[in-house]
Amino acid sequence: RAKEAGRNAIRLFTPAMAEDARNKLIRIEELRRAVERDEFVLHYQPQKEVRSGRVIGVEALVRWQHPTQGLLLPGAFIPLAEETGLIVPLGEIVLRKACRQARLWQDRDLPALRVGVNVSARQFLESSLTSQVASALQSADLDPQWLELELTESLIMRDVEGAIERMHELKTLGVSLAIDDFGTGYSSLSTLRRFPLSRLKIDRSFIADIPEKLGDMAITSAIVSLGRTLDLEVVAEGVETEEQARFLESAGCELLQGYLFARPLPSSEIESLIAGAAAKPA
Ligand code: C2E
Ligand code: MG
Ligand code: MG
Ligand code: MG
């Protein structure tokens, strides 16, 4: 490491670097304003229950309606939001919108949908998270059973004891908890069973190369049996082909989410999708 630093000791601050730094500052300023003005919208991606064939939940995915650049995906701003701490107020906006939307769907007499909300590391570590969630539920007048928080495996494995404590705090509100991007971290069975979880979401990377990669199929099946052992529901993410869906169904995976069924959609399109499905004779 010292050798590496020595070799790179002479750093020139090039015009290109100055330009990058400037662009980043502009981006941070834009993001700060976006949070102030709330330039965010949520899209929702359906989750299909294998047993019934019905959509029983959706995942809320944030998009930034940028004043000049159009609709930006999370990859373009979530990392910066994390870095600057803006993820905390942004996360609160997302929670409020998701709870309000879930309640709106219920008021329109659609079959009830559970809404999953992604929680990032910085948000999870923030001591105010539990009260933020409580307040979002309360102002939307949403029964907490319809809210699910998605935490990533790497996040909760970083400080297991701290995570367990925080998760129990959240559980007392009545919400459910899922592990997102599962399979990419290193959780052991004995650690996993200590978390108050309802669901495991298999990381998309294991689904993408089914059926070409036998190893990924083996891992996927193993995660499904792990879920059964721990009495957790398993959700597969990134299901794009019929073949993947068939494999997952035969492996016993309970819920499927992916472009095969639907992309993340604006709330109005979720409504027509659900209403249309409900109107169809079984
Ligand atoms: P994630 O939570 O794992 O969400 C799933 C991502 O996979 C979404 O990308 C979704 O559009 C994409 N996806 C779903 N099905 C398929 C498929 O069949 N094929 C492919 N290629 N992709 C699929 P998106 O919306 O770009 O979000 C990316 C990540 O950004 C999310 O990963 C999540 O980690 C983060 N994110 C999104 N919304 C929020 C939020 O409100 N708060 C926080 N903290 N993070 C968020
Ligand atoms: Mg997620
Ligand atoms: Mg995921
Ligand atoms: Mg992810």
Coordinates of C-alpha atoms and ligand atoms in Angstrom, one line a residue:
R1 CA 0.0 0.0 0.0
A2 CA 2.8 2.4 0.9
K3 CA 4.6 1.4 -2.3
E4 CA 1.5 2.2 -4.3
A5 CA 1.1 5.6 -2.6
G6 CA 4.8 6.3 -3.3
R7 CA 4.4 5.5 -6.9
N8 CA 1.4 7.8 -7.2
A9 CA 2.8 10.5 -5.0
I10 CA 3.0 13.1 -7.8
R11 CA -0.5 14.0 -8.7
L12 CA -1.3 16.7 -11.2
F13 CA -4.5 18.6 -10.8
T14 CA -5.4 18.6 -14.4
P15 CA -8.1 20.8 -16.0
A16 CA -10.1 17.6 -16.6
M17 CA -10.1 16.9 -12.8
A18 CA -11.1 20.5 -12.0
E19 CA -14.0 20.1 -14.5
D20 CA -15.0 16.9 -12.7
A21 CA -14.9 18.5 -9.3
R22 CA -17.0 21.4 -10.6
N23 CA -19.6 19.1 -12.2
K24 CA -19.9 17.2 -9.0
L25 CA -20.5 20.4 -7.0
I26 CA -23.2 21.4 -9.5
R27 CA -24.7 17.9 -9.2
I28 CA -24.8 18.1 -5.4
E29 CA -26.4 21.6 -5.5
E30 CA -29.0 20.3 -8.0
L31 CA -29.8 17.3 -5.8
R32 CA -30.1 19.5 -2.7
R33 CA -32.6 21.6 -4.6
A34 CA -34.4 18.6 -5.9
V35 CA -34.9 17.4 -2.3
E36 CA -36.1 20.8 -1.2
R37 CA -38.6 21.1 -4.1
D38 CA -39.4 17.4 -4.2
E39 CA -38.6 16.5 -7.8
F40 CA -39.0 12.8 -7.2
V41 CA -41.5 10.3 -8.4
L42 CA -41.9 6.7 -7.5
H43 CA -42.4 3.9 -10.0
Y44 CA -43.7 0.6 -8.8
Q45 CA -42.7 -2.9 -10.0
P46 CA -45.2 -5.7 -9.5
Q47 CA -44.4 -8.9 -7.7
K48 CA -46.4 -11.9 -8.8
E49 CA -47.3 -14.6 -6.4
V50 CA -46.6 -18.0 -8.0
R51 CA -49.3 -19.9 -6.2
S52 CA -52.2 -17.6 -7.2
G53 CA -50.8 -15.9 -10.3
R54 CA -51.8 -12.6 -8.8
V55 CA -49.8 -9.4 -8.2
I56 CA -49.7 -9.1 -4.4
G57 CA -47.0 -6.5 -3.9
V58 CA -45.0 -3.9 -5.6
E59 CA -41.5 -2.4 -5.1
A60 CA -41.3 1.3 -5.0
L61 CA -38.3 2.6 -7.1
V62 CA -37.4 6.3 -7.0
R63 CA -36.9 8.4 -10.1
W64 CA -35.7 12.0 -10.3
Q65 CA -37.7 14.2 -12.6
H66 CA -34.7 16.4 -13.4
P67 CA -35.7 19.9 -14.7
T68 CA -33.6 19.6 -17.9
Q69 CA -32.4 16.0 -18.1
G70 CA -35.6 14.1 -17.9
L71 CA -36.4 11.1 -15.7
L72 CA -33.2 9.9 -14.0
L73 CA -32.8 6.4 -12.6
P74 CA -31.5 5.8 -9.1
G75 CA -28.0 4.8 -10.3
A76 CA -27.5 8.4 -11.4
F77 CA -28.2 10.0 -8.1
I78 CA -28.5 7.5 -5.1
P79 CA -24.8 7.1 -4.7
L80 CA -24.3 10.9 -4.5
A81 CA -27.3 11.2 -2.1
E82 CA -25.6 8.6 0.1
E83 CA -22.3 10.3 0.0
T84 CA -23.8 13.7 0.9
G85 CA -26.3 12.5 3.5
L86 CA -29.1 13.8 1.3
I87 CA -30.4 10.2 1.2
V88 CA -31.9 10.8 4.7
P89 CA -34.4 13.5 3.6
L90 CA -34.8 11.8 0.2
G91 CA -35.5 8.6 2.0
E92 CA -38.2 10.3 4.0
I93 CA -39.8 11.7 0.9
V94 CA -39.9 8.2 -0.6
L95 CA -41.4 6.6 2.5
R96 CA -44.2 9.2 2.6
K97 CA -45.0 8.9 -1.0
A98 CA -45.0 5.1 -0.9
C99 CA -47.3 5.0 2.2
R100 CA -49.7 7.5 0.7
Q101 CA -49.8 5.6 -2.6
A102 CA -50.5 2.3 -0.8
R103 CA -53.4 3.9 1.0
L104 CA -54.7 5.5 -2.2
W105 CA -54.9 2.1 -3.9
Q106 CA -56.8 0.7 -0.9
D107 CA -59.2 3.6 -1.0
R108 CA -59.9 2.8 -4.7
D109 CA -60.9 -0.7 -3.7
L110 CA -58.1 -2.4 -5.6
P111 CA -56.9 -5.7 -4.1
A112 CA -54.5 -4.6 -1.4
L113 CA -50.9 -4.4 -2.4
R114 CA -47.9 -4.6 -0.1
V115 CA -45.4 -1.8 -0.9
G116 CA -41.6 -2.5 -0.6
V117 CA -39.4 0.5 0.1
N118 CA -35.6 0.4 -0.3
V119 CA -33.6 1.6 2.7
S120 CA -30.0 2.6 2.2
A121 CA -27.1 2.2 4.6
R122 CA -27.0 5.8 5.7
Q123 CA -30.7 5.8 6.4
F124 CA -30.6 2.6 8.3
L125 CA -27.9 3.9 10.6
E126 CA -29.7 7.2 11.2
S127 CA -31.4 7.0 14.6
S128 CA -34.5 8.8 13.3
L129 CA -35.4 6.0 10.8
T130 CA -38.0 4.4 13.1
S131 CA -39.7 7.6 13.9
Q132 CA -39.7 8.6 10.1
V133 CA -41.4 5.3 9.3
A134 CA -43.9 5.7 12.1
S135 CA -44.7 9.2 10.9
A136 CA -45.0 8.3 7.3
L137 CA -47.5 5.5 8.2
Q138 CA -49.4 7.7 10.5
S139 CA -49.8 10.6 8.1
A140 CA -50.9 8.3 5.3
D141 CA -53.1 6.4 7.7
L142 CA -51.7 3.2 6.4
D143 CA -51.9 -0.1 8.2
P144 CA -48.2 -1.0 8.8
Q145 CA -48.7 -4.6 7.5
W146 CA -48.7 -3.2 4.0
L147 CA -45.3 -1.6 4.2
E148 CA -42.1 -3.7 3.7
L149 CA -38.6 -2.3 4.2
E150 CA -35.9 -3.7 2.0
L151 CA -32.4 -3.8 3.6
T152 CA -29.4 -5.1 1.8
E153 CA -27.5 -8.1 3.0
S154 CA -24.2 -6.3 3.1
L155 CA -25.7 -3.5 5.2
I156 CA -27.1 -5.8 7.9
M157 CA -24.0 -7.9 8.1
R158 CA -21.7 -5.0 8.7
D159 CA -22.9 -4.7 12.3
V160 CA -25.0 -7.7 13.2
E161 CA -25.9 -6.8 16.7
G162 CA -26.8 -3.2 15.8
A163 CA -28.8 -4.3 12.9
I164 CA -30.8 -6.8 15.0
E165 CA -31.6 -4.1 17.4
R166 CA -32.7 -1.6 14.8
M167 CA -34.8 -4.3 13.0
H168 CA -36.6 -5.1 16.2
E169 CA -37.4 -1.4 16.7
L170 CA -38.9 -1.3 13.2
K171 CA -40.8 -4.5 13.7
T172 CA -42.6 -3.1 16.7
L173 CA -44.2 -0.7 14.3
G174 CA -45.8 -3.7 12.5
V175 CA -43.9 -3.4 9.2
S176 CA -42.2 -6.3 7.5
L177 CA -38.6 -6.6 6.6
A178 CA -36.9 -8.1 3.6
I179 CA -33.3 -8.7 2.7
D180 CA -32.5 -7.3 -0.8
D181 CA -29.8 -8.4 -3.1
F182 CA -29.5 -11.7 -1.2
G183 CA -26.7 -14.1 -2.0
T184 CA -24.1 -11.4 -2.7
G185 CA -23.0 -11.1 1.0
Y186 CA -21.8 -13.7 3.4
S187 CA -24.6 -14.4 5.9
S188 CA -24.5 -17.7 7.7
L189 CA -27.6 -19.6 8.5
S190 CA -27.0 -19.0 12.2
T191 CA -26.8 -15.3 11.8
L192 CA -29.7 -15.1 9.4
R193 CA -32.1 -16.8 11.8
R194 CA -31.5 -14.0 14.3
F195 CA -32.9 -11.3 12.1
P196 CA -36.7 -10.7 12.3
L197 CA -37.3 -11.1 8.6
S198 CA -40.2 -12.0 6.4
R199 CA -38.6 -12.3 3.0
L200 CA -35.4 -12.9 1.0
K201 CA -34.9 -11.3 -2.4
I202 CA -32.5 -13.3 -4.5
D203 CA -30.1 -10.9 -6.2
R204 CA -30.7 -10.4 -9.9
S205 CA -27.2 -11.5 -10.8
F206 CA -28.1 -15.1 -10.0
I207 CA -31.2 -15.1 -12.1
A208 CA -29.7 -13.3 -15.2
D209 CA -27.8 -16.4 -16.5
I210 CA -30.4 -19.0 -15.9
P211 CA -30.4 -21.6 -17.5
E212 CA -26.9 -21.2 -19.0
K213 CA -25.1 -21.2 -15.7
L214 CA -25.7 -24.3 -13.7
G215 CA -23.9 -22.9 -10.7
D216 CA -26.4 -20.0 -10.5
M217 CA -29.3 -22.4 -10.7
A218 CA -27.8 -24.4 -7.8
I219 CA -27.3 -21.2 -5.7
T220 CA -30.8 -20.1 -6.5
S221 CA -32.3 -23.4 -5.4
A222 CA -30.1 -23.3 -2.3
I223 CA -31.5 -19.9 -1.4
V224 CA -35.0 -21.1 -1.9
S225 CA -34.4 -24.0 0.5
L226 CA -32.7 -21.7 2.9
G227 CA -35.8 -19.6 2.9
R228 CA -38.0 -22.7 3.6
T229 CA -35.7 -23.7 6.5
L230 CA -36.0 -20.3 8.0
D231 CA -39.7 -19.9 7.2
L232 CA -39.1 -16.9 5.0
E233 CA -40.7 -16.2 1.6
V234 CA -38.4 -16.0 -1.3
V235 CA -38.7 -13.4 -4.0
A236 CA -36.7 -13.7 -7.3
E237 CA -35.7 -10.4 -8.8
G238 CA -34.9 -9.7 -12.5
V239 CA -37.0 -12.4 -14.0
E240 CA -36.8 -11.8 -17.7
T241 CA -37.7 -15.0 -19.5
E242 CA -40.3 -17.7 -19.3
E243 CA -37.6 -20.3 -18.8
Q244 CA -36.3 -18.5 -15.7
A245 CA -39.9 -18.2 -14.4
R246 CA -40.5 -21.9 -14.9
F247 CA -37.2 -22.8 -13.2
L248 CA -38.0 -20.6 -10.2
E249 CA -41.5 -22.0 -9.9
S250 CA -40.2 -25.5 -9.9
A251 CA -37.5 -24.6 -7.3
G252 CA -40.4 -23.4 -5.1
C253 CA -39.8 -19.7 -5.2
E254 CA -42.9 -17.9 -4.0
L255 CA -42.7 -14.5 -5.6
L256 CA -41.4 -13.3 -9.0
Q257 CA -40.5 -9.8 -10.0
G258 CA -39.0 -8.8 -13.3
Y259 CA -39.4 -7.4 -16.8
L260 CA -41.1 -10.6 -17.9
F261 CA -44.2 -9.5 -16.0
A262 CA -43.7 -5.7 -15.8
R263 CA -41.1 -3.0 -15.7
P264 CA -41.4 -0.4 -12.9
L265 CA -44.5 1.6 -13.8
P266 CA -46.1 4.9 -12.7
S267 CA -48.9 4.4 -10.1
S268 CA -51.7 4.9 -12.6
E269 CA -50.4 2.0 -14.8
I270 CA -50.2 -0.2 -11.8
E271 CA -53.9 0.6 -11.2
S272 CA -55.0 -0.4 -14.7
L273 CA -52.8 -3.5 -14.5
I274 CA -54.3 -4.7 -11.2
A275 CA -57.9 -3.7 -12.1
G276 CA -57.6 -5.4 -15.5
A277 CA -56.3 -8.6 -13.9
A278 CA -59.0 -8.6 -11.3
A279 CA -61.7 -8.1 -14.0
K280 CA -60.5 -11.0 -16.0
P281 CA -62.3 -14.3 -15.3
A282 CA -59.9 -16.7 -13.5
Ligands
C2E1 P1 -33.1 -2.9 -6.2 O1 -33.7 -2.6 -4.9 O2 -32.4 -4.3 -6.2 O3 -34.2 -2.8 -7.3 C1 -34.3 -3.6 -8.4 C2 -33.7 -3.0 -9.7 O4 -33.7 -4.0 -10.7 C3 -34.5 -1.8 -10.2 O5 -33.6 -0.9 -10.8 C4 -35.4 -2.5 -11.2 O6 -35.9 -1.6 -12.2 C5 -34.4 -3.5 -11.8 N1 -35.1 -4.6 -12.4 C6 -36.2 -5.2 -12.1 N2 -36.6 -6.2 -12.9 C7 -35.5 -6.3 -13.8 C8 -35.3 -7.2 -14.9 O7 -36.1 -8.1 -15.2 N3 -34.1 -7.0 -15.6 C9 -33.3 -6.0 -15.3 N4 -32.2 -5.8 -16.0 N5 -33.5 -5.1 -14.2 C10 -34.6 -5.3 -13.5 P2 -33.7 0.7 -10.5 O8 -35.1 1.2 -10.4 O9 -32.7 1.3 -11.5 O10 -33.0 0.8 -9.1 C11 -31.7 0.4 -8.8 C12 -31.4 0.4 -7.4 O11 -31.5 1.7 -6.8 C13 -32.3 -0.5 -6.5 O12 -32.0 -1.8 -6.6 C14 -32.1 0.1 -5.2 O13 -30.9 -0.4 -4.6 C15 -31.8 1.6 -5.5 N6 -33.1 2.3 -5.2 C16 -34.2 2.5 -5.9 N7 -35.1 3.2 -5.3 C17 -34.6 3.6 -4.1 C18 -35.0 4.3 -3.0 O14 -36.1 4.9 -3.0 N8 -34.2 4.5 -2.0 C19 -32.9 3.9 -1.9 N9 -32.1 4.1 -0.9 N10 -32.5 3.2 -3.0 C20 -33.3 3.0 -4.0
MG2 MG -35.0 -3.4 -3.6
MG3 MG -32.4 -6.1 -5.3
MG4 MG -29.9 -3.8 -6.1

